[in-house]
Amino acid sequence: ERLLKEKPNFIQALIALGEAYTKKGFYKKGLLIDRKLARLRPRDATIRYNLACSYSLLGEIKQALEELRLSIRLGYTDFGYIDKDPDLENLRNHPDYKEIASLFKNKAETKSFE
């Protein structure tokens, strides 16, 4: 936090702080960091994925699904982890999750044939 007072847009420090907040259960603080990262790097697939996780942990399902969908469109490729990530547990019973799951499974299958 002290480092960010001097360099508020230091990406690596923001990522580390966001992860620390989430691990400690400070989900609202983690969300604020993830939103800032998304503003700084709007086309970064991993940052969007982490933002999806933050929204999910706070029960903001609609936003979480939108960010998850966007992260995949931007190139998030760790498809095996999406179905196992405990941060996304809140989404798995939502009908839109099934559509997103088919999107990443289709992308995974397409990649394996390239």
JSON list of C-alpha atoms in Angstrom, two decimals:
[
{"chain": "A", "resi": 1, "resn": "GLU", "atom": "CA", "xyz": [0.00, 0.00, 0.00]},
{"chain": "A", "resi": 2, "resn": "ARG", "atom": "CA", "xyz": [2.88, 2.38, 0.79]},
{"chain": "A", "resi": 3, "resn": "LEU", "atom": "CA", "xyz": [4.49, 1.77, -2.58]},
{"chain": "A", "resi": 4, "resn": "LEU", "atom": "CA", "xyz": [1.24, 2.63, -4.33]},
{"chain": "A", "resi": 5, "resn": "LYS", "atom": "CA", "xyz": [1.12, 6.00, -2.57]},
{"chain": "A", "resi": 6, "resn": "GLU", "atom": "CA", "xyz": [4.30, 6.89, -4.43]},
{"chain": "A", "resi": 7, "resn": "LYS", "atom": "CA", "xyz": [3.44, 5.06, -7.66]},
{"chain": "A", "resi": 8, "resn": "PRO", "atom": "CA", "xyz": [-0.37, 4.66, -7.80]},
{"chain": "A", "resi": 9, "resn": "ASN", "atom": "CA", "xyz": [-0.35, 2.99, -11.24]},
{"chain": "A", "resi": 10, "resn": "PHE", "atom": "CA", "xyz": [2.41, 0.44, -10.57]},
{"chain": "A", "resi": 11, "resn": "ILE", "atom": "CA", "xyz": [0.79, -2.60, -12.19]},
{"chain": "A", "resi": 12, "resn": "GLN", "atom": "CA", "xyz": [2.80, -5.35, -10.44]},
{"chain": "A", "resi": 13, "resn": "ALA", "atom": "CA", "xyz": [2.15, -3.80, -7.03]},
{"chain": "A", "resi": 14, "resn": "LEU", "atom": "CA", "xyz": [-1.55, -3.46, -7.77]},
{"chain": "A", "resi": 15, "resn": "ILE", "atom": "CA", "xyz": [-1.76, -7.09, -8.87]},
{"chain": "A", "resi": 16, "resn": "ALA", "atom": "CA", "xyz": [0.04, -8.30, -5.73]},
{"chain": "A", "resi": 17, "resn": "LEU", "atom": "CA", "xyz": [-2.12, -6.13, -3.48]},
{"chain": "A", "resi": 18, "resn": "GLY", "atom": "CA", "xyz": [-5.34, -7.29, -5.16]},
{"chain": "A", "resi": 19, "resn": "GLU", "atom": "CA", "xyz": [-4.34, -10.93, -4.69]},
{"chain": "A", "resi": 20, "resn": "ALA", "atom": "CA", "xyz": [-3.42, -10.31, -1.05]},
{"chain": "A", "resi": 21, "resn": "TYR", "atom": "CA", "xyz": [-6.75, -8.63, -0.34]},
{"chain": "A", "resi": 22, "resn": "THR", "atom": "CA", "xyz": [-8.65, -11.50, -1.92]},
{"chain": "A", "resi": 23, "resn": "LYS", "atom": "CA", "xyz": [-6.67, -14.17, -0.04]},
{"chain": "A", "resi": 24, "resn": "LYS", "atom": "CA", "xyz": [-7.38, -12.35, 3.22]},
{"chain": "A", "resi": 25, "resn": "GLY", "atom": "CA", "xyz": [-11.10, -12.15, 2.40]},
{"chain": "A", "resi": 26, "resn": "PHE", "atom": "CA", "xyz": [-11.14, -8.40, 1.79]},
{"chain": "A", "resi": 27, "resn": "TYR", "atom": "CA", "xyz": [-13.19, -8.82, -1.38]},
{"chain": "A", "resi": 28, "resn": "LYS", "atom": "CA", "xyz": [-14.42, -5.23, -1.65]},
{"chain": "A", "resi": 29, "resn": "LYS", "atom": "CA", "xyz": [-10.87, -3.90, -1.45]},
{"chain": "A", "resi": 30, "resn": "GLY", "atom": "CA", "xyz": [-9.78, -6.52, -3.99]},
{"chain": "A", "resi": 31, "resn": "LEU", "atom": "CA", "xyz": [-12.57, -5.44, -6.32]},
{"chain": "A", "resi": 32, "resn": "LEU", "atom": "CA", "xyz": [-11.46, -1.81, -6.14]},
{"chain": "A", "resi": 33, "resn": "ILE", "atom": "CA", "xyz": [-7.93, -2.84, -7.11]},
{"chain": "A", "resi": 34, "resn": "ASP", "atom": "CA", "xyz": [-9.17, -5.09, -9.94]},
{"chain": "A", "resi": 35, "resn": "ARG", "atom": "CA", "xyz": [-11.36, -2.30, -11.30]},
{"chain": "A", "resi": 36, "resn": "LYS", "atom": "CA", "xyz": [-8.40, 0.07, -11.29]},
{"chain": "A", "resi": 37, "resn": "LEU", "atom": "CA", "xyz": [-6.27, -2.51, -13.08]},
{"chain": "A", "resi": 38, "resn": "ALA", "atom": "CA", "xyz": [-9.01, -2.95, -15.69]},
{"chain": "A", "resi": 39, "resn": "ARG", "atom": "CA", "xyz": [-9.02, 0.81, -16.28]},
{"chain": "A", "resi": 40, "resn": "LEU", "atom": "CA", "xyz": [-5.23, 0.81, -16.66]},
{"chain": "A", "resi": 41, "resn": "ARG", "atom": "CA", "xyz": [-5.15, -2.30, -18.88]},
{"chain": "A", "resi": 42, "resn": "PRO", "atom": "CA", "xyz": [-8.61, -2.73, -20.39]},
{"chain": "A", "resi": 43, "resn": "ARG", "atom": "CA", "xyz": [-7.52, -5.38, -22.92]},
{"chain": "A", "resi": 44, "resn": "ASP", "atom": "CA", "xyz": [-5.60, -7.63, -20.51]},
{"chain": "A", "resi": 45, "resn": "ALA", "atom": "CA", "xyz": [-7.38, -11.00, -20.40]},
{"chain": "A", "resi": 46, "resn": "THR", "atom": "CA", "xyz": [-5.97, -12.06, -17.02]},
{"chain": "A", "resi": 47, "resn": "ILE", "atom": "CA", "xyz": [-6.88, -8.77, -15.37]},
{"chain": "A", "resi": 48, "resn": "ARG", "atom": "CA", "xyz": [-10.44, -9.13, -16.70]},
{"chain": "A", "resi": 49, "resn": "TYR", "atom": "CA", "xyz": [-10.54, -12.72, -15.43]},
{"chain": "A", "resi": 50, "resn": "ASN", "atom": "CA", "xyz": [-9.48, -11.55, -11.96]},
{"chain": "A", "resi": 51, "resn": "LEU", "atom": "CA", "xyz": [-12.15, -8.86, -12.09]},
{"chain": "A", "resi": 52, "resn": "ALA", "atom": "CA", "xyz": [-14.72, -11.57, -12.90]},
{"chain": "A", "resi": 53, "resn": "CYS", "atom": "CA", "xyz": [-13.54, -13.48, -9.84]},
{"chain": "A", "resi": 54, "resn": "SER", "atom": "CA", "xyz": [-13.86, -10.42, -7.61]},
{"chain": "A", "resi": 55, "resn": "TYR", "atom": "CA", "xyz": [-17.39, -9.74, -8.79]},
{"chain": "A", "resi": 56, "resn": "SER", "atom": "CA", "xyz": [-18.30, -13.39, -8.26]},
{"chain": "A", "resi": 57, "resn": "LEU", "atom": "CA", "xyz": [-16.93, -13.43, -4.72]},
{"chain": "A", "resi": 58, "resn": "LEU", "atom": "CA", "xyz": [-19.14, -10.44, -3.91]},
{"chain": "A", "resi": 59, "resn": "GLY", "atom": "CA", "xyz": [-22.22, -12.05, -5.46]},
{"chain": "A", "resi": 60, "resn": "GLU", "atom": "CA", "xyz": [-22.36, -9.60, -8.36]},
{"chain": "A", "resi": 61, "resn": "ILE", "atom": "CA", "xyz": [-23.20, -12.33, -10.82]},
{"chain": "A", "resi": 62, "resn": "LYS", "atom": "CA", "xyz": [-24.16, -10.27, -13.87]},
{"chain": "A", "resi": 63, "resn": "GLN", "atom": "CA", "xyz": [-20.92, -8.28, -13.80]},
{"chain": "A", "resi": 64, "resn": "ALA", "atom": "CA", "xyz": [-18.89, -11.43, -13.12]},
{"chain": "A", "resi": 65, "resn": "LEU", "atom": "CA", "xyz": [-20.38, -13.19, -16.14]},
{"chain": "A", "resi": 66, "resn": "GLU", "atom": "CA", "xyz": [-19.74, -10.16, -18.36]},
{"chain": "A", "resi": 67, "resn": "GLU", "atom": "CA", "xyz": [-16.11, -9.94, -17.29]},
{"chain": "A", "resi": 68, "resn": "LEU", "atom": "CA", "xyz": [-15.58, -13.69, -17.65]},
{"chain": "A", "resi": 69, "resn": "ARG", "atom": "CA", "xyz": [-16.99, -13.57, -21.18]},
{"chain": "A", "resi": 70, "resn": "LEU", "atom": "CA", "xyz": [-14.77, -10.58, -21.99]},
{"chain": "A", "resi": 71, "resn": "SER", "atom": "CA", "xyz": [-11.65, -12.24, -20.57]},
{"chain": "A", "resi": 72, "resn": "ILE", "atom": "CA", "xyz": [-12.17, -15.21, -22.89]},
{"chain": "A", "resi": 73, "resn": "ARG", "atom": "CA", "xyz": [-12.74, -12.95, -25.89]},
{"chain": "A", "resi": 74, "resn": "LEU", "atom": "CA", "xyz": [-9.53, -11.11, -25.05]},
{"chain": "A", "resi": 75, "resn": "GLY", "atom": "CA", "xyz": [-7.60, -14.36, -25.00]},
{"chain": "A", "resi": 76, "resn": "TYR", "atom": "CA", "xyz": [-7.80, -15.94, -21.54]},
{"chain": "A", "resi": 77, "resn": "THR", "atom": "CA", "xyz": [-6.77, -19.54, -22.18]},
{"chain": "A", "resi": 78, "resn": "ASP", "atom": "CA", "xyz": [-6.59, -21.39, -18.87]},
{"chain": "A", "resi": 79, "resn": "PHE", "atom": "CA", "xyz": [-9.84, -23.16, -19.65]},
{"chain": "A", "resi": 80, "resn": "GLY", "atom": "CA", "xyz": [-9.15, -26.11, -17.36]},
{"chain": "A", "resi": 81, "resn": "TYR", "atom": "CA", "xyz": [-8.96, -23.81, -14.38]},
{"chain": "A", "resi": 82, "resn": "ILE", "atom": "CA", "xyz": [-12.17, -21.88, -15.05]},
{"chain": "A", "resi": 83, "resn": "ASP", "atom": "CA", "xyz": [-14.35, -24.87, -14.14]},
{"chain": "A", "resi": 84, "resn": "LYS", "atom": "CA", "xyz": [-12.34, -25.48, -10.95]},
{"chain": "A", "resi": 85, "resn": "ASP", "atom": "CA", "xyz": [-11.69, -21.94, -9.72]},
{"chain": "A", "resi": 86, "resn": "PRO", "atom": "CA", "xyz": [-13.44, -21.63, -6.35]},
{"chain": "A", "resi": 87, "resn": "ASP", "atom": "CA", "xyz": [-13.77, -17.87, -6.89]},
{"chain": "A", "resi": 88, "resn": "LEU", "atom": "CA", "xyz": [-16.27, -18.57, -9.68]},
{"chain": "A", "resi": 89, "resn": "GLU", "atom": "CA", "xyz": [-18.41, -21.03, -7.70]},
{"chain": "A", "resi": 90, "resn": "ASN", "atom": "CA", "xyz": [-21.24, -18.46, -7.51]},
{"chain": "A", "resi": 91, "resn": "LEU", "atom": "CA", "xyz": [-21.57, -18.53, -11.30]},
{"chain": "A", "resi": 92, "resn": "ARG", "atom": "CA", "xyz": [-21.72, -22.23, -12.06]},
{"chain": "A", "resi": 93, "resn": "ASN", "atom": "CA", "xyz": [-25.47, -22.65, -11.55]},
{"chain": "A", "resi": 94, "resn": "HIS", "atom": "CA", "xyz": [-26.37, -19.60, -13.62]},
{"chain": "A", "resi": 95, "resn": "PRO", "atom": "CA", "xyz": [-27.77, -20.40, -17.10]},
{"chain": "A", "resi": 96, "resn": "ASP", "atom": "CA", "xyz": [-25.39, -17.90, -18.74]},
{"chain": "A", "resi": 97, "resn": "TYR", "atom": "CA", "xyz": [-22.42, -19.79, -17.31]},
{"chain": "A", "resi": 98, "resn": "LYS", "atom": "CA", "xyz": [-23.29, -22.78, -19.48]},
{"chain": "A", "resi": 99, "resn": "GLU", "atom": "CA", "xyz": [-23.15, -20.56, -22.58]},
{"chain": "A", "resi": 100, "resn": "ILE", "atom": "CA", "xyz": [-19.78, -19.17, -21.46]},
{"chain": "A", "resi": 101, "resn": "ALA", "atom": "CA", "xyz": [-18.52, -22.68, -20.70]},
{"chain": "A", "resi": 102, "resn": "SER", "atom": "CA", "xyz": [-19.37, -23.77, -24.23]},
{"chain": "A", "resi": 103, "resn": "LEU", "atom": "CA", "xyz": [-17.51, -20.69, -25.52]},
{"chain": "A", "resi": 104, "resn": "PHE", "atom": "CA", "xyz": [-14.31, -21.59, -23.72]},
{"chain": "A", "resi": 105, "resn": "LYS", "atom": "CA", "xyz": [-14.65, -25.31, -24.50]},
{"chain": "A", "resi": 106, "resn": "ASN", "atom": "CA", "xyz": [-15.07, -24.50, -28.21]},
{"chain": "A", "resi": 107, "resn": "LYS", "atom": "CA", "xyz": [-12.01, -22.25, -28.05]},
{"chain": "A", "resi": 108, "resn": "ALA", "atom": "CA", "xyz": [-10.04, -25.01, -26.32]},
{"chain": "A", "resi": 109, "resn": "GLU", "atom": "CA", "xyz": [-11.03, -27.56, -28.95]},
{"chain": "A", "resi": 110, "resn": "THR", "atom": "CA", "xyz": [-10.20, -25.16, -31.78]},
{"chain": "A", "resi": 111, "resn": "LYS", "atom": "CA", "xyz": [-6.78, -24.46, -30.23]},
{"chain": "A", "resi": 112, "resn": "SER", "atom": "CA", "xyz": [-5.98, -28.15, -29.98]},
{"chain": "A", "resi": 113, "resn": "PHE", "atom": "CA", "xyz": [-6.54, -28.56, -33.71]},
{"chain": "A", "resi": 114, "resn": "GLU", "atom": "CA", "xyz": [-4.40, -25.57, -34.78]}
]
